[in-house]
Tab-separated table of C-alpha atoms in Angstrom:
chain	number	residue	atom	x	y	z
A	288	UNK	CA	220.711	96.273	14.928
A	289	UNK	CA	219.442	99.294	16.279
A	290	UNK	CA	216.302	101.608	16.848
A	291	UNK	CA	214.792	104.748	15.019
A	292	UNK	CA	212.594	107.210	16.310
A	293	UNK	CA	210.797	110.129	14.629
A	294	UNK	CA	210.006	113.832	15.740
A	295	UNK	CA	207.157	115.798	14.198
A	296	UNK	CA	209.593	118.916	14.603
A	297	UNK	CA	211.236	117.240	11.041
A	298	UNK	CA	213.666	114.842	12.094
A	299	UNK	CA	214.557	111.453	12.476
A	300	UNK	CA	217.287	109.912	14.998
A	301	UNK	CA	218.867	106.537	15.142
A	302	UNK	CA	220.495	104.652	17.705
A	303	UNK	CA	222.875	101.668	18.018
A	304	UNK	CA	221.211	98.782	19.166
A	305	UNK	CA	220.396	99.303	23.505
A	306	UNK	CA	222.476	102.189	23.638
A	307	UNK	CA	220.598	105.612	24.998
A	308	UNK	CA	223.407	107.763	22.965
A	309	UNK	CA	222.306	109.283	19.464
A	310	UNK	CA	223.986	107.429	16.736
A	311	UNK	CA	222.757	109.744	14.043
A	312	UNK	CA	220.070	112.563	13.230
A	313	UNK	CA	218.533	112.644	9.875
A	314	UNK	CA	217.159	116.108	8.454
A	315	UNK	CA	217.645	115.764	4.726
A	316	UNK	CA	213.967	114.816	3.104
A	317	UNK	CA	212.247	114.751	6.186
A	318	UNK	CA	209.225	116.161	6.826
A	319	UNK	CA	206.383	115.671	9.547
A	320	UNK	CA	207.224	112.553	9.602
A	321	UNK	CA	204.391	110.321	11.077
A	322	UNK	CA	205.589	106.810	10.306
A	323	UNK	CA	208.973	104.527	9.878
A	324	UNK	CA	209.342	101.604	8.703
A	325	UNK	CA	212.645	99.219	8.384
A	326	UNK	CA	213.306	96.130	5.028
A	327	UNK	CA	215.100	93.936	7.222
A	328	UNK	CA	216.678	91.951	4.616
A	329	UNK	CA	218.904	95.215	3.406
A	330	UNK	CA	218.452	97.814	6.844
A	331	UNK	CA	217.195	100.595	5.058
A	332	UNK	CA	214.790	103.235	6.650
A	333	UNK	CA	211.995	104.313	5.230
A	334	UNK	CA	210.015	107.754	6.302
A	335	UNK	CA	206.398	108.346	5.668
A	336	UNK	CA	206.505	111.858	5.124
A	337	UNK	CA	203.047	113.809	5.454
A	338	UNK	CA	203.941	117.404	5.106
A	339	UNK	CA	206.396	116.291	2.436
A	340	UNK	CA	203.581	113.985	0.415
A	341	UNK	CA	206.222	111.425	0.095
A	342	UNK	CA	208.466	108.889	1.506
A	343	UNK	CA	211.983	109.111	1.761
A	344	UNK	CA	214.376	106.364	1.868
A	345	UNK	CA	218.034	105.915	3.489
A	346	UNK	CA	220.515	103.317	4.258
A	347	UNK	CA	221.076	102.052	7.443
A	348	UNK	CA	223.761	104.375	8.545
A	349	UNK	CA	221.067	107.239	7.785
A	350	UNK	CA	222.342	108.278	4.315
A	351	UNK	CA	219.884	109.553	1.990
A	352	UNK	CA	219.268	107.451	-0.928
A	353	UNK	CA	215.849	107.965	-3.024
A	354	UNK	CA	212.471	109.763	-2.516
A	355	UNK	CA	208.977	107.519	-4.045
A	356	UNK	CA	206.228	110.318	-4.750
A	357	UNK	CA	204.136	107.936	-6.860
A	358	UNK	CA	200.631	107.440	-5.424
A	359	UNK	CA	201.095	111.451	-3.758
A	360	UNK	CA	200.239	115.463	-4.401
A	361	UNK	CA	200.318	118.159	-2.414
A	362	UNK	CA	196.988	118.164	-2.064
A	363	UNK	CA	196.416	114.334	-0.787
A	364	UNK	CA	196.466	111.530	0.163
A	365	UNK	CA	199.153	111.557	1.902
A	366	UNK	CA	200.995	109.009	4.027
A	367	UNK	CA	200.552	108.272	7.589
A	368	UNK	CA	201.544	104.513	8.101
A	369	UNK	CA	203.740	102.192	6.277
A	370	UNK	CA	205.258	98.805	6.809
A	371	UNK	CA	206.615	95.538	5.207
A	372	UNK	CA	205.082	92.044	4.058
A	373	UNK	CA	206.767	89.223	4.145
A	374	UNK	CA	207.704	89.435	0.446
A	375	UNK	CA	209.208	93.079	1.002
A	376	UNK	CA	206.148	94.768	-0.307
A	377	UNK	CA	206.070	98.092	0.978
A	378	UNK	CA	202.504	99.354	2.063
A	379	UNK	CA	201.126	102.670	2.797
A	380	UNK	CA	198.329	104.097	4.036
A	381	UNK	CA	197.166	107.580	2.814
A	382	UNK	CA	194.729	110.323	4.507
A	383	UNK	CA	193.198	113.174	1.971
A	384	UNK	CA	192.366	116.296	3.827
A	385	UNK	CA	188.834	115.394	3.769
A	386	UNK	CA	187.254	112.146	3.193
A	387	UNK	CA	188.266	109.378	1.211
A	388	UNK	CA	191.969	107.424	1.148
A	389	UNK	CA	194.261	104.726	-0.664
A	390	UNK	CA	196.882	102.793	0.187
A	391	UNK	CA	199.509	102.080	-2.433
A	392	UNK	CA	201.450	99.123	-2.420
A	393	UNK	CA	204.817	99.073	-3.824
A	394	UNK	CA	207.413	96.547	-5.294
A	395	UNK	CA	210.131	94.926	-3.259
A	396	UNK	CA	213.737	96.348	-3.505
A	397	UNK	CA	213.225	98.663	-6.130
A	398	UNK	CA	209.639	100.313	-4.733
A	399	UNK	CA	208.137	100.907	-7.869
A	400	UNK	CA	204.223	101.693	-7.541
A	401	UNK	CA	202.636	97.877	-8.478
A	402	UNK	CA	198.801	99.330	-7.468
A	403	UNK	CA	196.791	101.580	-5.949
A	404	UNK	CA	193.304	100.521	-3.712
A	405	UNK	CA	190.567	102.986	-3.507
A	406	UNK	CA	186.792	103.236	-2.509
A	407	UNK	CA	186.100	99.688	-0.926
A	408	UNK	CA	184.990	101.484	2.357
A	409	UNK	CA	188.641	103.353	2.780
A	410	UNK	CA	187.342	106.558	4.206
A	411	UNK	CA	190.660	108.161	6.510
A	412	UNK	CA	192.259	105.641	6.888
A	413	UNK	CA	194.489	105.420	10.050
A	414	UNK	CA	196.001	101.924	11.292
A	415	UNK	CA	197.891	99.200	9.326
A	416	UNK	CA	198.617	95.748	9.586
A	417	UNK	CA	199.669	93.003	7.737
A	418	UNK	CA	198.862	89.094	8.389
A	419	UNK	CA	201.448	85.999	8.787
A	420	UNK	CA	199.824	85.331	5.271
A	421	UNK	CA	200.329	88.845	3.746
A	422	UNK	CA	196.401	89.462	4.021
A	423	UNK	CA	196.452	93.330	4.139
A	424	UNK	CA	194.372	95.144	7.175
A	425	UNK	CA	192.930	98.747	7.399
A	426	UNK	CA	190.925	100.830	10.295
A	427	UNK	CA	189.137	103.336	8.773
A	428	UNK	CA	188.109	105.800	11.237
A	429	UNK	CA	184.864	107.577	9.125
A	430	UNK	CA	181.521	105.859	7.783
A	431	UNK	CA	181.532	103.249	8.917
A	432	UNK	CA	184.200	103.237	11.360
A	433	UNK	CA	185.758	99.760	10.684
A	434	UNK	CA	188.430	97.535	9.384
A	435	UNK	CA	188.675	96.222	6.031
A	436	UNK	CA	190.446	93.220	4.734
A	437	UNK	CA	192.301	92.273	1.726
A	438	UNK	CA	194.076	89.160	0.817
A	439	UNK	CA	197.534	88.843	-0.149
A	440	UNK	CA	198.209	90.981	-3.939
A	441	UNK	CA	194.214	91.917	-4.171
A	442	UNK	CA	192.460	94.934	-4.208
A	443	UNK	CA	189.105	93.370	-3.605
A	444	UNK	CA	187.871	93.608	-0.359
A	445	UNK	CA	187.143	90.049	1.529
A	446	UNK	CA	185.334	91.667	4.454
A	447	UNK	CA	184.921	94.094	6.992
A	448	UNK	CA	184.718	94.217	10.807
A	449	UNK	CA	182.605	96.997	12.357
A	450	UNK	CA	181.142	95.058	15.424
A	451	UNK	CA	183.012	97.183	18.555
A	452	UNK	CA	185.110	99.426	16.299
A	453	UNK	CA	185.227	103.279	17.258
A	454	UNK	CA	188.380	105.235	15.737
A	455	UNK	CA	190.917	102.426	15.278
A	456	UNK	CA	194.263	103.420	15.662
A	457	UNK	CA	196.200	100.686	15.720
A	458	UNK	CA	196.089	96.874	14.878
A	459	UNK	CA	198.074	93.870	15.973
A	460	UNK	CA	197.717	90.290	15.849
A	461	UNK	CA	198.749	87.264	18.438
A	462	UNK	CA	200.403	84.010	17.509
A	463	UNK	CA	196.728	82.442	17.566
A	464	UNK	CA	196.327	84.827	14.414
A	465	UNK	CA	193.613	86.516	16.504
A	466	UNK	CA	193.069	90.986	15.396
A	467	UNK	CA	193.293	93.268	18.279
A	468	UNK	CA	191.729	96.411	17.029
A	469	UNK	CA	192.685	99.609	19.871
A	470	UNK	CA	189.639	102.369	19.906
A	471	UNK	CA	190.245	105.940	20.451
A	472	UNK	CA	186.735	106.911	21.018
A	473	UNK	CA	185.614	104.687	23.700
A	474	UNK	CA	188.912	103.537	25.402
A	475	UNK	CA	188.532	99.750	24.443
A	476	UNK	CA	190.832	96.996	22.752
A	477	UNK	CA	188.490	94.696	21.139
A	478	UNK	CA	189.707	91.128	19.690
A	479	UNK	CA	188.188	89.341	16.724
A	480	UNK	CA	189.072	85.178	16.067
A	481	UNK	CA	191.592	84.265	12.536
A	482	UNK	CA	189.143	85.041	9.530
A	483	UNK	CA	186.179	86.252	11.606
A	484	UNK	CA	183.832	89.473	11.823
A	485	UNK	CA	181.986	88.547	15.305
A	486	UNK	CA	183.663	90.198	18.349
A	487	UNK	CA	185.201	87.636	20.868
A	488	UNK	CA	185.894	89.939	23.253
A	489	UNK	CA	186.344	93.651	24.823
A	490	UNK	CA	189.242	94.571	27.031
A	491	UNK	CA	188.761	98.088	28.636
A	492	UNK	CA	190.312	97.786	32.215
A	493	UNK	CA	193.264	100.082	32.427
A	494	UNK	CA	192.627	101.619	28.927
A	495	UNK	CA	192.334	104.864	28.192
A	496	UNK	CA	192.488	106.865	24.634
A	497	UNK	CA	194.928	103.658	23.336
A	498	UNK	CA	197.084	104.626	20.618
A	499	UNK	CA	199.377	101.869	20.258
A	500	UNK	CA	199.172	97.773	20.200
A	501	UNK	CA	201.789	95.095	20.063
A	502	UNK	CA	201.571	91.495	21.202
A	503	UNK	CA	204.473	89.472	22.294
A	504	UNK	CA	205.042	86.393	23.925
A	505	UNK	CA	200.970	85.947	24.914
A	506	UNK	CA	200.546	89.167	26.443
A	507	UNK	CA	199.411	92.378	24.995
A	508	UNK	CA	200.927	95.740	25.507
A	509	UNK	CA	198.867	99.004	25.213
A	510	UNK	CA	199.753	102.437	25.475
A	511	UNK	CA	197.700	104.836	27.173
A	512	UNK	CA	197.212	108.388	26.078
A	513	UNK	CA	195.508	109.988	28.624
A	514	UNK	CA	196.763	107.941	31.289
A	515	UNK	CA	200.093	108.084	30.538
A	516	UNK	CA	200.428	104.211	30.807
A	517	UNK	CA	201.867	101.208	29.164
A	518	UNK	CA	198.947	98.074	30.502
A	519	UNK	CA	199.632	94.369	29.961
A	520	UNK	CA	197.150	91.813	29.528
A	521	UNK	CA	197.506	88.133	29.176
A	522	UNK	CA	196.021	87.178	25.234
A	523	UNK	CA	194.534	83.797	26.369
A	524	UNK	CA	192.014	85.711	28.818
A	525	UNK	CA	192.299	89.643	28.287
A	526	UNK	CA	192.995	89.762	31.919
A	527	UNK	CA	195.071	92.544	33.274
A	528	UNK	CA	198.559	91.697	34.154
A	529	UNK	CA	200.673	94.907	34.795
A	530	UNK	CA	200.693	98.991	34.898
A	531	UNK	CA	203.652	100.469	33.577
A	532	UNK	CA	203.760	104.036	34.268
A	533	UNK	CA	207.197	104.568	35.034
A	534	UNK	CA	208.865	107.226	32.564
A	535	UNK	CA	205.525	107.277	30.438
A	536	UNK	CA	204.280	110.352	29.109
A	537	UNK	CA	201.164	110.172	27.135
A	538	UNK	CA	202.320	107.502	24.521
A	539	UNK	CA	202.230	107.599	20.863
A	540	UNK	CA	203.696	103.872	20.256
A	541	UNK	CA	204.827	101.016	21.760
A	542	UNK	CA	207.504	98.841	20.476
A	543	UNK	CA	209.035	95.754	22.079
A	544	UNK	CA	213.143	94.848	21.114
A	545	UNK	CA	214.212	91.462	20.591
């Protein structure tokens, strides 16, 4: 086990498992890289590259091992966020320099291009999650601000939340299978019930400019921007639990180990 990190100066560093020490920098395809993403099964990193209009792929001791360009130009999309299914699909989401967007999903193991979703409301794209049940989730951060949903292997969209969305950033979901969407604009986490549109409820003490969400254990975890703060809240309620600004400066993510 271990942890990965990106820098937006063009590399990416790994580290053993709760160790501090670097256990290895990588340089070689990197570039601006805004996203990483790990297969479990195998251990290999992958990069979403956005000056590079690609991601890059490497082993789990940080070798180099293949570059997937399908679904990318130099002139857009390009990736921002990737992750895993439970199958091993490979997801990412893509920004254009204007308007617009796609995600392209890819095959397990070998990561060849199975399909490409376009129009459906994807206008820049910016936050990604995937359900329990593969069901594929978008913010999309320009008319309509909102979140689109796709089941498992489709490219038809199923529906789309807008109720309370402003700038989504980042997505997460609790063990009740409930979507907690974090705004940008107005400094909010709003929470939607399994399968629903209608808002159940806005958390906004503490928050401010939140740019990451993950949910463990029945509490939430935000980070703060402007703040510079980690805030917990309890999932059952939305009720502030905890301040963590201790060694924070103006997150980008938070992430949770084991």
């Amino acid at each position: 086990g271990g942890c990965t990190g990106a820098s937006g100066s063009g590399t990416v560093t790994t580290y053993a498992y709760g160790k501090t020490t670097i256990r290895r920098t990588i340089t070689e395809g990197i570039s601006a890289p805004l996203s990483i993403a790990v297969d479990a099964p195998s251990g290999k990193i992958y990069v979403a590259n956005y000056d590079g209009s690609d991601i890059t792929v490497y082993d789990s001791d940080g070798n180099y091992l293949k570059t997937i360009s399908d679904g990318f130009t130099s002139e857009g999309p390009l990736p921002t966020r990737i992750a895993f299914d439970s199958s091993g699909k490979l997801y990412s989401i893509n920004q254009p320099f204007s308007f617009g967007g796609t995600v392209t999903v890819y095959s397990a193991g070998d990561n060849h291009l199975l399909y490409t979703i376009s129009g459906s409301g994807l206008n820049v794209p910016s936050a990604l999650a995937i359900s329990k049940l593969n069901s594929l989730f978008v913010g999309s951060q320009s008319s309509p601000e909102s979140v689109l949903v796709f089941p498992s292997g489709s490219k038809t969209l199923s529906r789309t939340i807008t109720d309370g969305v402003d700038y989504p950033d980042s997505l997460a979901f609790d063990g009740a299978k409930n979507l907690y969407v974090a705004n940008g604009n107005n400094s909010t986490v709003t929470v939607y019930p399994r399968g629903s549109t209608h808002l159940l409820r806005t958390i906004s003490n503490g928050i401010d400019n939140p740019s990451s969400l993950q949910v463990s254990r029945g509490y939430l975890y935000v980070a703060n921007q402007n703040n510079s703060s980690v805030t917990v809240y309890d999932t059952s309620n939305g009720g502030l639990q905890q301040t963590i600004t201790a060694g924070v400066s103006k997150p980008d993510f938070v992430k949770l180990g084991p």
